[in-house]
Short mmCIF file of C-alpha atoms and ligand atoms in Angstrom, two decimals:
data_model
loop_
_atom_site.label_atom_id
_atom_site.label_comp_id
_atom_site.label_asym_id
_atom_site.label_seq_id
_atom_site.Cartn_x
_atom_site.Cartn_y
_atom_site.Cartn_z
CA UNK C 1 81.97 69.74 91.93
CA UNK C 2 84.55 72.21 90.79
CA UNK C 3 85.61 75.59 91.75
CA UNK C 4 88.59 77.54 89.49
CA UNK C 5 89.60 80.61 91.83
CA UNK C 6 90.58 83.17 89.79
CA UNK C 7 93.52 85.99 92.13
CA UNK C 8 96.13 88.05 91.06
CA UNK C 9 97.53 91.02 93.89
CA UNK C 10 98.52 90.96 96.77
CA UNK C 11 94.89 91.42 99.01
CA UNK C 12 93.53 88.13 97.08
CA UNK C 13 95.62 85.77 98.68
CA UNK C 14 94.27 86.32 102.55
CA UNK C 15 90.83 85.73 100.73
CA UNK C 16 91.78 82.89 99.21
CA UNK C 17 93.21 81.07 101.78
CA UNK C 18 90.41 80.43 103.82
CA UNK C 19 88.04 79.45 100.75
CA UNK C 20 89.86 77.35 99.48
CA UNK C 21 90.77 75.72 103.07
CA UNK C 22 87.40 75.20 103.25
CA UNK C 23 87.00 73.70 99.79
CA UNK C 24 89.04 71.08 100.46
CA UNK C 25 88.53 70.19 103.54
CA UNK C 26 84.25 69.03 102.18
CA UNK C 27 86.14 66.80 99.01
CA UNK C 28 85.53 70.00 96.37
CA UNK C 29 88.12 70.14 93.54
CA UNK C 30 89.55 73.15 92.76
CA UNK C 31 92.37 75.23 91.04
CA UNK C 32 94.02 78.18 91.65
CA UNK C 33 94.91 80.96 88.81
CA UNK C 34 97.98 83.35 89.64
CA UNK C 35 97.01 86.13 87.07
CA UNK C 36 100.70 87.60 88.08
CA UNK C 37 99.25 90.99 88.86
CA UNK C 38 101.93 91.13 91.14
CA UNK C 39 105.06 89.19 91.13
CA UNK C 40 107.69 89.69 93.35
CA UNK C 41 108.26 87.71 95.65
CA UNK C 42 107.24 90.02 98.18
CA UNK C 43 104.41 90.94 97.52
CA UNK C 44 102.70 86.71 95.98
CA UNK C 45 104.97 84.16 97.05
CA UNK C 46 105.83 85.43 100.31
CA UNK C 47 102.27 85.11 100.96
CA UNK C 48 101.63 81.38 99.39
CA UNK C 49 104.34 80.59 101.88
CA UNK C 50 102.63 82.79 105.10
CA UNK C 51 99.63 81.82 103.89
CA UNK C 52 99.38 77.81 104.46
CA UNK C 53 98.47 77.88 100.09
CA UNK C 54 100.43 76.08 97.61
CA UNK C 55 101.45 76.84 94.28
CA UNK C 56 99.28 78.84 91.90
CA UNK C 57 98.28 75.97 89.63
CA UNK C 58 98.56 77.84 86.74
CA UNK C 59 100.21 81.28 85.84
CA UNK C 60 99.09 83.54 83.77
CA UNK C 61 102.87 85.66 84.01
CA UNK C 62 100.10 89.39 82.60
CA UNK C 63 102.58 91.40 84.72
CA UNK C 64 102.77 95.14 85.57
CA UNK C 65 100.56 98.15 82.22
CA UNK C 66 98.27 99.72 82.14
CA UNK C 67 94.89 99.52 83.26
CA UNK C 68 93.41 98.77 80.38
CA UNK C 69 96.47 96.06 79.12
CA UNK C 70 96.96 94.55 82.25
CA UNK C 71 93.12 94.09 81.93
CA UNK C 72 93.35 92.55 77.80
CA UNK C 73 95.95 90.74 78.80
CA UNK C 74 93.62 88.39 81.89
CA UNK C 75 91.16 88.17 79.67
CA UNK C 76 93.23 85.92 76.74
CA UNK C 77 94.80 84.01 79.14
CA UNK C 78 91.91 82.94 80.65
CA UNK C 79 89.66 82.56 78.08
CA UNK C 80 91.40 79.37 77.09
CA UNK C 81 92.05 78.22 80.92
CA UNK C 82 88.40 78.00 81.67
CA UNK C 83 87.30 76.72 78.71
CA UNK C 84 89.76 73.94 79.14
CA UNK C 85 88.83 73.26 83.11
CA UNK C 86 84.63 73.87 82.82
CA UNK C 87 84.14 74.63 86.36
CA UNK C 88 80.47 74.98 87.94
CA UNK C 89 82.18 78.48 89.78
CA UNK C 90 84.27 80.43 88.75
CA UNK C 91 85.25 82.69 92.23
CA UNK C 92 86.34 85.72 92.24
CA UNK C 93 87.74 87.91 94.98
CA UNK C 94 87.88 91.39 96.11
CA UNK C 95 88.38 94.28 93.39
CA UNK C 96 91.28 94.54 91.62
CA UNK C 97 92.07 94.53 87.97
CA UNK C 98 92.15 90.59 87.81
CA UNK C 99 89.25 90.42 89.22
CA UNK C 100 87.23 92.35 86.98
CA UNK C 101 89.10 90.69 83.82
CA UNK C 102 88.44 87.20 84.76
CA UNK C 103 84.67 87.73 85.68
CA UNK C 104 83.97 89.33 81.68
CA UNK C 105 85.37 86.77 80.50
CA UNK C 106 83.72 84.41 82.63
CA UNK C 107 80.12 85.79 82.20
CA UNK C 108 80.25 86.03 78.67
CA UNK C 109 80.97 82.30 78.24
CA UNK C 110 78.12 82.02 80.05
CA UNK C 111 80.11 79.98 83.21
CA UNK C 112 78.75 80.68 86.56
CA UNK C 113 80.60 84.03 88.79
CA UNK C 114 80.88 83.42 92.82
CA UNK C 115 81.97 87.40 93.57
CA UNK C 116 83.65 87.55 97.49
CA UNK C 117 83.14 90.10 98.90
CA UNK C 118 80.56 91.92 96.84
CA UNK C 119 78.44 95.21 97.57
CA UNK C 120 81.97 97.03 98.86
CA UNK C 121 81.61 100.15 98.18
CA UNK C 122 83.43 103.78 98.72
CA UNK C 123 81.22 105.85 96.40
CA UNK C 124 84.08 107.50 94.88
CA UNK C 125 84.64 106.27 91.43
CA UNK C 126 87.82 107.21 90.83
CA UNK C 127 90.11 104.71 92.69
CA UNK C 128 90.04 101.69 89.69
CA UNK C 129 89.01 99.36 92.22
CA UNK C 130 85.77 100.91 93.14
CA UNK C 131 84.53 100.54 88.82
CA UNK C 132 86.32 96.76 89.50
CA UNK C 133 83.93 96.04 92.64
CA UNK C 134 81.08 97.64 89.87
CA UNK C 135 80.94 95.86 86.84
CA UNK C 136 82.21 92.07 88.75
CA UNK C 137 78.51 92.96 91.55
CA UNK C 138 76.13 93.29 88.46
CA UNK C 139 77.58 89.58 86.04
CA UNK C 140 78.44 87.70 89.25
CA UNK C 141 75.86 85.60 89.81
CA UNK C 142 76.72 84.72 93.10
CA UNK C 143 77.29 87.95 96.07
CA UNK C 144 78.91 86.08 98.96
CA UNK C 145 79.13 89.23 101.12
CA UNK C 146 81.41 90.15 103.48
CA UNK C 147 78.64 93.08 106.16
CA UNK C 148 75.11 93.89 105.86
CA UNK C 149 75.85 97.74 104.00
CA UNK C 150 77.16 95.14 101.24
CA UNK C 151 73.42 93.48 101.35
CA UNK C 152 71.55 96.95 101.12
CA UNK C 153 74.09 98.49 98.70
CA UNK C 154 73.49 96.00 95.90
CA UNK C 155 69.62 95.66 96.73
CA UNK C 156 69.89 99.39 96.33
CA UNK C 157 71.94 98.63 93.29
CA UNK C 158 68.34 95.89 91.92
CA UNK C 159 70.49 93.19 91.88
CA UNK C 160 68.34 90.54 93.16
CA UNK C 161 67.77 89.09 96.44
CA UNK C 162 68.66 85.68 95.92
CA UNK C 163 71.88 86.62 94.77
CA UNK C 164 73.43 88.14 97.60
CA UNK C 165 74.40 86.14 100.08
CA UNK C 166 75.65 86.99 103.50
CA UNK C 167 78.58 85.18 104.42
CA UNK C 168 80.81 87.51 106.36
CA UNK C 169 84.17 88.74 106.63
CA UNK C 170 87.05 86.42 104.70
CA UNK C 171 89.86 88.38 105.24
CA UNK C 172 88.91 87.98 109.44
CA UNK C 173 89.13 83.98 108.52
CA UNK C 174 92.63 84.84 107.73
CA UNK C 175 93.33 86.84 110.23
CA UNK C 176 92.08 84.75 112.73
CA UNK C 177 93.96 81.25 111.83
CA UNK C 178 96.86 82.41 110.99
CA UNK C 179 97.13 85.42 114.65
CA UNK C 180 99.08 82.50 116.97
CA UNK C 181 101.36 81.84 114.16
CA UNK C 182 102.70 85.35 113.87
CA UNK C 183 103.15 86.11 117.63
CA UNK C 184 105.57 83.83 116.92
CA UNK C 185 107.66 84.64 114.33
CA UNK C 186 109.94 88.03 116.28
CA UNK C 187 109.54 89.86 113.35
CA UNK C 188 109.12 92.61 115.84
CA UNK C 189 111.93 91.82 117.75
CA UNK C 190 113.78 91.71 114.48
CA UNK C 191 113.32 95.03 113.71
CA UNK C 192 114.47 96.31 117.19
CA UNK C 193 111.71 98.21 118.17
CA UNK C 194 111.91 99.40 122.29
CA UNK C 195 108.43 100.66 121.93
CA UNK C 196 105.12 100.02 120.11
CA UNK C 197 105.91 101.64 116.53
CA UNK C 198 103.29 103.42 114.19
CA UNK C 199 102.90 100.85 110.86
CA UNK C 200 102.08 102.83 107.80
CA UNK C 201 100.52 101.03 104.73
CA UNK C 202 100.18 103.63 101.13
CA UNK C 203 100.15 102.52 98.26
CA UNK C 204 97.11 104.77 96.21
CA UNK C 205 97.48 106.77 93.37
CA UNK C 206 95.12 109.68 94.74
CA UNK C 207 97.99 109.88 97.55
CA UNK C 208 101.46 108.36 96.18
CA UNK C 209 100.69 109.81 92.03
CA UNK C 210 101.31 113.05 92.91
CA UNK C 211 103.82 114.79 94.34
CA UNK C 212 101.64 117.65 96.92
CA UNK C 213 99.64 115.19 97.83
CA UNK C 214 103.30 112.72 98.60
CA UNK C 215 104.96 115.68 100.44
CA UNK C 216 102.19 116.87 102.99
CA UNK C 217 101.77 113.16 103.70
CA UNK C 218 105.56 112.57 104.70
CA UNK C 219 106.11 116.28 106.82
CA UNK C 220 102.73 114.34 108.47
CA UNK C 221 104.94 111.28 108.98
CA UNK C 222 108.16 113.38 109.92
CA UNK C 223 106.12 114.67 113.27
CA UNK C 224 104.39 111.67 113.73
CA UNK C 225 108.54 110.08 113.79
CA UNK C 226 110.04 112.60 116.10
CA UNK C 227 107.56 111.31 119.03
CA UNK C 228 107.47 107.47 118.54
CA UNK C 229 109.03 104.84 116.32
CA UNK C 230 107.18 104.62 112.51
CA UNK C 231 107.76 101.68 110.64
CA UNK C 232 106.43 101.51 106.82
CA UNK C 233 106.92 98.92 104.59
CA UNK C 234 107.08 100.54 101.17
CA UNK C 235 104.86 98.80 98.33
CA UNK C 236 106.59 98.98 94.74
CA UNK C 237 104.42 101.56 93.76
CA UNK C 238 105.38 104.56 96.63
CA UNK C 239 108.98 103.29 96.17
CA UNK C 240 109.14 104.48 92.91
CA UNK C 241 107.75 108.44 93.60
CA UNK C 242 109.48 108.02 96.62
CA UNK C 243 113.08 107.67 94.42
CA UNK C 244 112.03 109.60 91.52
CA UNK C 245 110.57 113.18 94.55
CA UNK C 246 113.79 112.76 96.76
CA UNK C 247 111.96 112.76 99.93
CA UNK C 248 113.18 113.93 102.93
CA UNK C 249 111.78 110.66 105.11
CA UNK C 250 113.63 111.76 108.32
CA UNK C 251 113.47 109.21 111.28
CA UNK C 252 110.80 106.96 109.74
CA UNK C 253 111.35 103.69 108.81
CA UNK C 254 111.50 102.64 105.23
CA UNK C 255 110.76 98.67 105.12
CA UNK C 256 110.78 96.97 101.93
CA UNK C 257 106.80 95.17 101.92
CA UNK C 258 106.81 92.22 104.12
CA UNK C 259 105.02 88.85 104.42
CA UNK C 260 101.69 88.45 105.78
CA UNK C 261 102.74 86.95 109.23
CA UNK C 262 105.10 90.11 109.69
CA UNK C 263 102.22 92.70 108.69
CA UNK C 264 99.91 91.23 111.36
CA UNK C 265 102.68 91.02 114.46
CA UNK C 266 103.79 94.55 112.99
CA UNK C 267 100.11 95.17 113.71
CA UNK C 268 99.21 92.93 116.64
CA UNK C 269 101.57 95.59 118.61
CA UNK C 270 101.30 98.69 116.82
CA UNK C 271 100.09 101.97 118.87
CA UNK C 272 97.96 103.35 115.66
CA UNK C 273 97.99 102.11 111.57
CA UNK C 274 97.62 104.95 109.17
CA UNK C 275 96.60 103.40 105.81
CA UNK C 276 94.81 103.63 102.46
CA UNK C 277 94.56 100.28 102.51
CA UNK C 278 90.94 98.50 102.11
CA UNK C 279 92.29 95.40 103.50
CA UNK C 280 94.66 97.26 106.34
CA UNK C 281 91.47 98.71 107.62
CA UNK C 282 89.93 95.62 108.56
CA UNK C 283 92.88 93.53 109.90
CA UNK C 284 93.53 96.88 111.92
CA UNK C 285 89.50 97.24 113.02
CA UNK C 286 90.01 92.65 114.03
CA UNK C 287 93.00 93.28 116.21
CA UNK C 288 91.52 96.46 118.15
CA UNK C 289 94.49 98.22 117.25
CA UNK C 290 92.77 102.82 116.36
CA UNK C 291 93.19 103.14 112.75
CA UNK C 292 93.38 105.96 110.59
CA UNK C 293 92.39 106.07 106.70
CA UNK C 294 94.34 108.71 104.78
CA UNK C 295 90.89 109.30 102.29
CA UNK C 296 88.11 111.00 101.44
CA UNK C 297 86.36 108.07 101.91
CA UNK C 298 85.53 104.09 103.23
CA UNK C 299 84.25 100.94 101.39
CA UNK C 300 84.53 100.13 105.12
CA UNK C 301 82.29 102.36 107.12
CA UNK C 302 82.28 99.27 109.53
CA UNK C 303 84.87 99.67 110.65
CA UNK C 304 84.15 103.83 111.92
CA UNK C 305 80.89 102.94 113.36
CA UNK C 306 82.24 100.70 115.80
CA UNK C 307 84.96 103.89 116.46
CA UNK C 308 88.39 101.45 115.26
CA UNK C 309 88.89 103.69 112.45
CA UNK C 310 88.99 107.44 111.98
CA UNK C 311 88.88 109.24 107.88
CA UNK C 312 91.74 112.19 108.19
CA UNK C 313 91.40 113.39 104.73
CA UNK C 314 94.21 115.90 105.65
CA UNK C 315 97.41 115.11 106.60
CA UNK C 316 97.57 117.87 108.51
CA UNK C 317 95.34 116.58 111.73
CA UNK C 318 97.36 113.36 110.96
CA UNK C 319 100.08 114.17 114.01
CA UNK C 320 97.54 115.57 116.38
CA UNK C 321 95.75 111.91 115.89
CA UNK C 322 97.71 110.32 116.63
CA UNK C 323 98.17 111.54 120.13
CA UNK C 324 94.66 111.42 121.09
CA UNK C 325 94.25 107.07 119.43
CA UNK C 326 94.60 104.45 122.17
CA UNK C 327 94.09 100.69 121.51
CA UNK C 328 90.48 99.24 121.95
CA UNK C 329 90.34 96.67 124.92
CA UNK C 330 88.09 93.92 123.03
CA UNK C 331 88.54 93.88 119.40
CA UNK C 332 85.34 94.62 118.08
CA UNK C 333 83.76 91.60 116.22
CA UNK C 334 80.80 93.28 113.72
CA UNK C 335 78.48 90.37 112.12
CA UNK C 336 80.35 88.19 110.70
CA UNK C 337 83.90 89.14 111.40
CA UNK C 338 83.61 86.03 113.51
CA UNK C 339 85.86 83.32 111.44
CA UNK C 340 84.00 81.68 109.72
CA UNK C 341 83.24 83.54 107.02
CA UNK C 342 84.63 81.10 104.96
CA UNK C 343 82.37 78.20 105.36
CA UNK C 344 79.37 79.73 105.32
CA UNK C 345 80.58 80.59 101.42
CA UNK C 346 81.74 77.09 101.19
CA UNK C 347 77.59 76.22 102.28
CA UNK C 348 76.38 79.07 99.41
CA UNK C 349 78.84 77.42 96.61
CA UNK C 350 77.58 73.77 97.46
CA UNK C 351 74.13 74.42 97.85
CA UNK C 352 73.22 76.23 94.55
C1 UD1 D 1 97.15 96.54 92.90
C2 UD1 D 1 94.79 96.99 92.84
C3 UD1 D 1 95.01 97.77 94.20
C4 UD1 D 1 95.66 96.57 94.90
C5 UD1 D 1 97.06 96.48 95.19
C6 UD1 D 1 97.46 95.63 97.18
C7 UD1 D 1 94.16 97.79 90.81
C8 UD1 D 1 93.87 98.40 90.27
N1 UD1 D 1 95.15 97.52 92.50
O1 UD1 D 1 97.31 98.04 92.77
O2 UD1 D 1 93.21 97.30 94.34
O3 UD1 D 1 94.69 97.41 96.78
O4 UD1 D 1 96.88 96.24 93.72
O5 UD1 D 1 98.75 95.93 96.32
O6 UD1 D 1 93.80 96.32 90.70
N2 UD1 D 1 105.24 96.31 90.92
C9 UD1 D 1 106.24 95.69 91.52
N3 UD1 D 1 106.01 94.38 91.70
C10 UD1 D 1 104.53 93.61 91.64
C11 UD1 D 1 103.25 94.42 91.22
C12 UD1 D 1 103.95 95.31 90.86
O7 UD1 D 1 106.73 96.38 91.58
O8 UD1 D 1 104.60 92.48 91.97
C13 UD1 D 1 105.03 97.92 91.02
C14 UD1 D 1 104.75 98.04 89.28
O9 UD1 D 1 106.44 98.85 89.06
C15 UD1 D 1 103.23 98.66 88.63
C16 UD1 D 1 102.93 99.37 90.12
O10 UD1 D 1 104.31 97.98 91.46
O11 UD1 D 1 103.47 99.42 87.92
C17 UD1 D 1 102.36 98.91 90.62
O12 UD1 D 1 101.08 98.06 91.00
P1 UD1 D 1 99.98 97.16 90.08
O13 UD1 D 1 99.33 95.97 89.84
O14 UD1 D 1 99.58 98.31 88.37
O15 UD1 D 1 98.99 98.24 90.85
P2 UD1 D 1 98.99 98.57 93.10
O16 UD1 D 1 99.45 99.95 93.18
O17 UD1 D 1 100.31 97.49 93.10
#
């Protein structure tokens, strides 16, 4: 059997790692195609290194562009690659533009597509990721889900039962595999932190591209930073907006994007996390670190249900919420967040 994995942006890489490791363990042929949606060392190659992935076999070098142009570039450049390699499965991950583009190409050429992290929905179609998820799931032939709520969503959308396979959360596989190593790198020590910080990541256009919204969020972060250290690894999109608007960051410590292991070390030692990322809601929950999600929806309802995550649509609520949060003694483990999701995913792929 031959797998062709397609990845492109930072959140894809920790999902690829456990699946490709398990494919190697069971002797399955595989090729990794990187679309080049993310290209900075810190957003891409650093993740491959930390996750023990060998460099991609093929890079489509699409770079940054509008959604339509980026999606079209991936489609144009991926089509000949797919025709040359003719895999048994094209495996796509998560919800980025590269996921959608590769799925469209494969489905039109009649190649089977497996979607890792199928059925995840925020219910908010103003998010580009939501459009990517809906179209990918509609076209994919095998829907590998991370949660029971994702199964239910897919059934409600009319997907056939035989396409839906609950495997669990591959991001948790990656985390459990790497967390011991992250503890040895001493990243928090290098940052000179004397007490547990609050770790912040923000990159959603709805939060960072609107100057009024970003002003309100930065005011809340300055207030939090007056009481305890706040570390904010800044995504390139956010960096651009912060520089453009010359925002007052107070004592918030802005740092460059961090690698996978650095982020695990930072989050595990944090008092709490403030984020708008999907992945970080999962990772903080799996580490038992409380999370505030600066959005009015989430694609990970189980993180809320188990008490690890809370939505704070209004940034003014952030300082009060942070003050009242405490770490969870036993990290919650929703069903299938057990480090074995990739094993189950490979079983599904090999028996189809
Ligand atoms: C993309 C994904 C988003 C994911 C996020 C994680 C889509 C629709 N969005 O959003 O789901 O949560 O990645 O990071 O696929 N840039 C660089 N260097 C890079 C990559 C980007 O400087 O290596 C800058 C460019 O100015 C670019 C901007 O960041 O225009 C945004 O990049 P893009 O990939 O379009 O979207 P993200 O916001 O990163």
